[in-house]
């Protein structure tokens, strides 16, 4: 298990290489100005490169929680 934090300042999507992970990852999008979590995000499958669409086109933090 573990966690990762990523910051995205531009664009509508992020591409992540999760090929070295073997369990599902829970993600949360966070507004860096307020600390508010933006809605519920689904778990994502690992073992591949994934493209994640940001819920809004603004700077956001992506929090990944790995089982």
mmCIF file with all atom_site columns, C-alpha atoms in Angstrom:
data_model
loop_
_atom_site.group_PDB
_atom_site.id
_atom_site.type_symbol
_atom_site.label_atom_id
_atom_site.label_alt_id
_atom_site.label_comp_id
_atom_site.label_asym_id
_atom_site.label_entity_id
_atom_site.label_seq_id
_atom_site.pdbx_PDB_ins_code
_atom_site.Cartn_x
_atom_site.Cartn_y
_atom_site.Cartn_z
_atom_site.occupancy
_atom_site.B_iso_or_equiv
_atom_site.pdbx_formal_charge
_atom_site.auth_seq_id
_atom_site.auth_comp_id
_atom_site.auth_asym_id
_atom_site.auth_atom_id
_atom_site.pdbx_PDB_model_num
ATOM 1  C CA . UNK A 1 1  ? 0.000   0.000  0.000   1.00 0.00 ? 1  UNK A CA 1
ATOM 2  C CA . UNK A 1 2  ? 0.898   3.623  -0.171  1.00 0.00 ? 2  UNK A CA 1
ATOM 3  C CA . UNK A 1 3  ? -0.099  6.998  -1.490  1.00 0.00 ? 3  UNK A CA 1
ATOM 4  C CA . UNK A 1 4  ? 0.989   9.425  -4.188  1.00 0.00 ? 4  UNK A CA 1
ATOM 5  C CA . UNK A 1 5  ? 0.173   13.075 -4.721  1.00 0.00 ? 5  UNK A CA 1
ATOM 6  C CA . UNK A 1 6  ? 0.357   14.699 -8.168  1.00 0.00 ? 6  UNK A CA 1
ATOM 7  C CA . UNK A 1 7  ? -0.209  18.332 -9.125  1.00 0.00 ? 7  UNK A CA 1
ATOM 8  C CA . UNK A 1 8  ? -1.687  19.280 -12.489 1.00 0.00 ? 8  UNK A CA 1
ATOM 9  C CA . UNK A 1 9  ? -1.695  22.956 -13.381 1.00 0.00 ? 9  UNK A CA 1
ATOM 10 C CA . UNK A 1 10 ? -2.919  22.756 -16.995 1.00 0.00 ? 10 UNK A CA 1
ATOM 11 C CA . UNK A 1 11 ? -5.016  20.647 -19.320 1.00 0.00 ? 11 UNK A CA 1
ATOM 12 C CA . UNK A 1 12 ? -8.027  18.411 -18.995 1.00 0.00 ? 12 UNK A CA 1
ATOM 13 C CA . UNK A 1 13 ? -6.329  15.039 -18.592 1.00 0.00 ? 13 UNK A CA 1
ATOM 14 C CA . UNK A 1 14 ? -3.364  13.232 -17.083 1.00 0.00 ? 14 UNK A CA 1
ATOM 15 C CA . UNK A 1 15 ? -1.678  10.114 -18.413 1.00 0.00 ? 15 UNK A CA 1
ATOM 16 C CA . UNK A 1 16 ? -0.196  7.845  -15.739 1.00 0.00 ? 16 UNK A CA 1
ATOM 17 C CA . UNK A 1 17 ? 1.978   4.781  -16.205 1.00 0.00 ? 17 UNK A CA 1
ATOM 18 C CA . UNK A 1 18 ? 0.639   2.316  -13.642 1.00 0.00 ? 18 UNK A CA 1
ATOM 19 C CA . UNK A 1 19 ? 2.166   -0.792 -15.218 1.00 0.00 ? 19 UNK A CA 1
ATOM 20 C CA . UNK A 1 20 ? 4.218   -1.581 -12.101 1.00 0.00 ? 20 UNK A CA 1
ATOM 21 C CA . UNK A 1 21 ? 1.133   -1.706 -9.842  1.00 0.00 ? 21 UNK A CA 1
ATOM 22 C CA . UNK A 1 22 ? -1.009  -4.812 -9.450  1.00 0.00 ? 22 UNK A CA 1
ATOM 23 C CA . UNK A 1 23 ? -3.976  -3.631 -7.345  1.00 0.00 ? 23 UNK A CA 1
ATOM 24 C CA . UNK A 1 24 ? -6.748  -1.105 -7.875  1.00 0.00 ? 24 UNK A CA 1
ATOM 25 C CA . UNK A 1 25 ? -5.986  2.506  -7.023  1.00 0.00 ? 25 UNK A CA 1
ATOM 26 C CA . UNK A 1 26 ? -8.492  4.887  -5.429  1.00 0.00 ? 26 UNK A CA 1
ATOM 27 C CA . UNK A 1 27 ? -8.226  8.448  -6.717  1.00 0.00 ? 27 UNK A CA 1
ATOM 28 C CA . UNK A 1 28 ? -9.439  11.784 -5.384  1.00 0.00 ? 28 UNK A CA 1
ATOM 29 C CA . UNK A 1 29 ? -9.280  15.167 -7.096  1.00 0.00 ? 29 UNK A CA 1
ATOM 30 C CA . UNK A 1 30 ? -8.561  18.022 -4.670  1.00 0.00 ? 30 UNK A CA 1
ATOM 31 C CA . UNK A 1 31 ? -8.848  21.783 -5.117  1.00 0.00 ? 31 UNK A CA 1
ATOM 32 C CA . UNK A 1 32 ? -5.388  23.047 -4.021  1.00 0.00 ? 32 UNK A CA 1
ATOM 33 C CA . UNK A 1 33 ? -6.773  26.450 -3.014  1.00 0.00 ? 33 UNK A CA 1
ATOM 34 C CA . UNK A 1 34 ? -9.458  25.168 -0.637  1.00 0.00 ? 34 UNK A CA 1
ATOM 35 C CA . UNK A 1 35 ? -8.488  21.560 0.117   1.00 0.00 ? 35 UNK A CA 1
ATOM 36 C CA . UNK A 1 36 ? -11.983 20.437 -0.921  1.00 0.00 ? 36 UNK A CA 1
ATOM 37 C CA . UNK A 1 37 ? -12.369 17.004 -2.525  1.00 0.00 ? 37 UNK A CA 1
ATOM 38 C CA . UNK A 1 38 ? -14.220 17.263 -5.832  1.00 0.00 ? 38 UNK A CA 1
ATOM 39 C CA . UNK A 1 39 ? -16.861 14.536 -5.839  1.00 0.00 ? 39 UNK A CA 1
ATOM 40 C CA . UNK A 1 40 ? -16.415 10.782 -5.821  1.00 0.00 ? 40 UNK A CA 1
ATOM 41 C CA . UNK A 1 41 ? -13.912 9.320  -8.256  1.00 0.00 ? 41 UNK A CA 1
ATOM 42 C CA . UNK A 1 42 ? -13.985 5.632  -9.193  1.00 0.00 ? 42 UNK A CA 1
ATOM 43 C CA . UNK A 1 43 ? -11.166 3.208  -8.464  1.00 0.00 ? 43 UNK A CA 1
ATOM 44 C CA . UNK A 1 44 ? -8.911  2.716  -11.466 1.00 0.00 ? 44 UNK A CA 1
ATOM 45 C CA . UNK A 1 45 ? -7.383  -0.506 -12.676 1.00 0.00 ? 45 UNK A CA 1
ATOM 46 C CA . UNK A 1 46 ? -3.619  -0.757 -12.743 1.00 0.00 ? 46 UNK A CA 1
ATOM 47 C CA . UNK A 1 47 ? -1.122  -2.747 -14.791 1.00 0.00 ? 47 UNK A CA 1
ATOM 48 C CA . UNK A 1 48 ? -1.388  -0.361 -17.740 1.00 0.00 ? 48 UNK A CA 1
ATOM 49 C CA . UNK A 1 49 ? -1.072  3.263  -18.788 1.00 0.00 ? 49 UNK A CA 1
ATOM 50 C CA . UNK A 1 50 ? -4.273  5.121  -17.865 1.00 0.00 ? 50 UNK A CA 1
ATOM 51 C CA . UNK A 1 51 ? -5.647  8.462  -18.985 1.00 0.00 ? 51 UNK A CA 1
ATOM 52 C CA . UNK A 1 52 ? -7.584  10.362 -16.329 1.00 0.00 ? 52 UNK A CA 1
ATOM 53 C CA . UNK A 1 53 ? -9.916  13.205 -17.236 1.00 0.00 ? 53 UNK A CA 1
ATOM 54 C CA . UNK A 1 54 ? -9.907  16.076 -14.752 1.00 0.00 ? 54 UNK A CA 1
ATOM 55 C CA . UNK A 1 55 ? -13.382 17.061 -13.500 1.00 0.00 ? 55 UNK A CA 1
ATOM 56 C CA . UNK A 1 56 ? -12.621 20.768 -14.165 1.00 0.00 ? 56 UNK A CA 1
ATOM 57 C CA . UNK A 1 57 ? -10.059 22.606 -16.289 1.00 0.00 ? 57 UNK A CA 1
ATOM 58 C CA . UNK A 1 58 ? -8.080  24.301 -13.511 1.00 0.00 ? 58 UNK A CA 1
ATOM 59 C CA . UNK A 1 59 ? -5.116  23.445 -11.287 1.00 0.00 ? 59 UNK A CA 1
ATOM 60 C CA . UNK A 1 60 ? -5.881  20.319 -9.241  1.00 0.00 ? 60 UNK A CA 1
ATOM 61 C CA . UNK A 1 61 ? -4.167  17.846 -6.970  1.00 0.00 ? 61 UNK A CA 1
ATOM 62 C CA . UNK A 1 62 ? -4.626  14.146 -7.695  1.00 0.00 ? 62 UNK A CA 1
ATOM 63 C CA . UNK A 1 63 ? -4.359  11.883 -4.648  1.00 0.00 ? 63 UNK A CA 1
ATOM 64 C CA . UNK A 1 64 ? -3.808  8.176  -5.370  1.00 0.00 ? 64 UNK A CA 1
ATOM 65 C CA . UNK A 1 65 ? -4.316  5.644  -2.589  1.00 0.00 ? 65 UNK A CA 1
ATOM 66 C CA . UNK A 1 66 ? -2.836  2.231  -3.364  1.00 0.00 ? 66 UNK A CA 1
ATOM 67 C CA . UNK A 1 67 ? -4.140  -0.898 -1.588  1.00 0.00 ? 67 UNK A CA 1
#
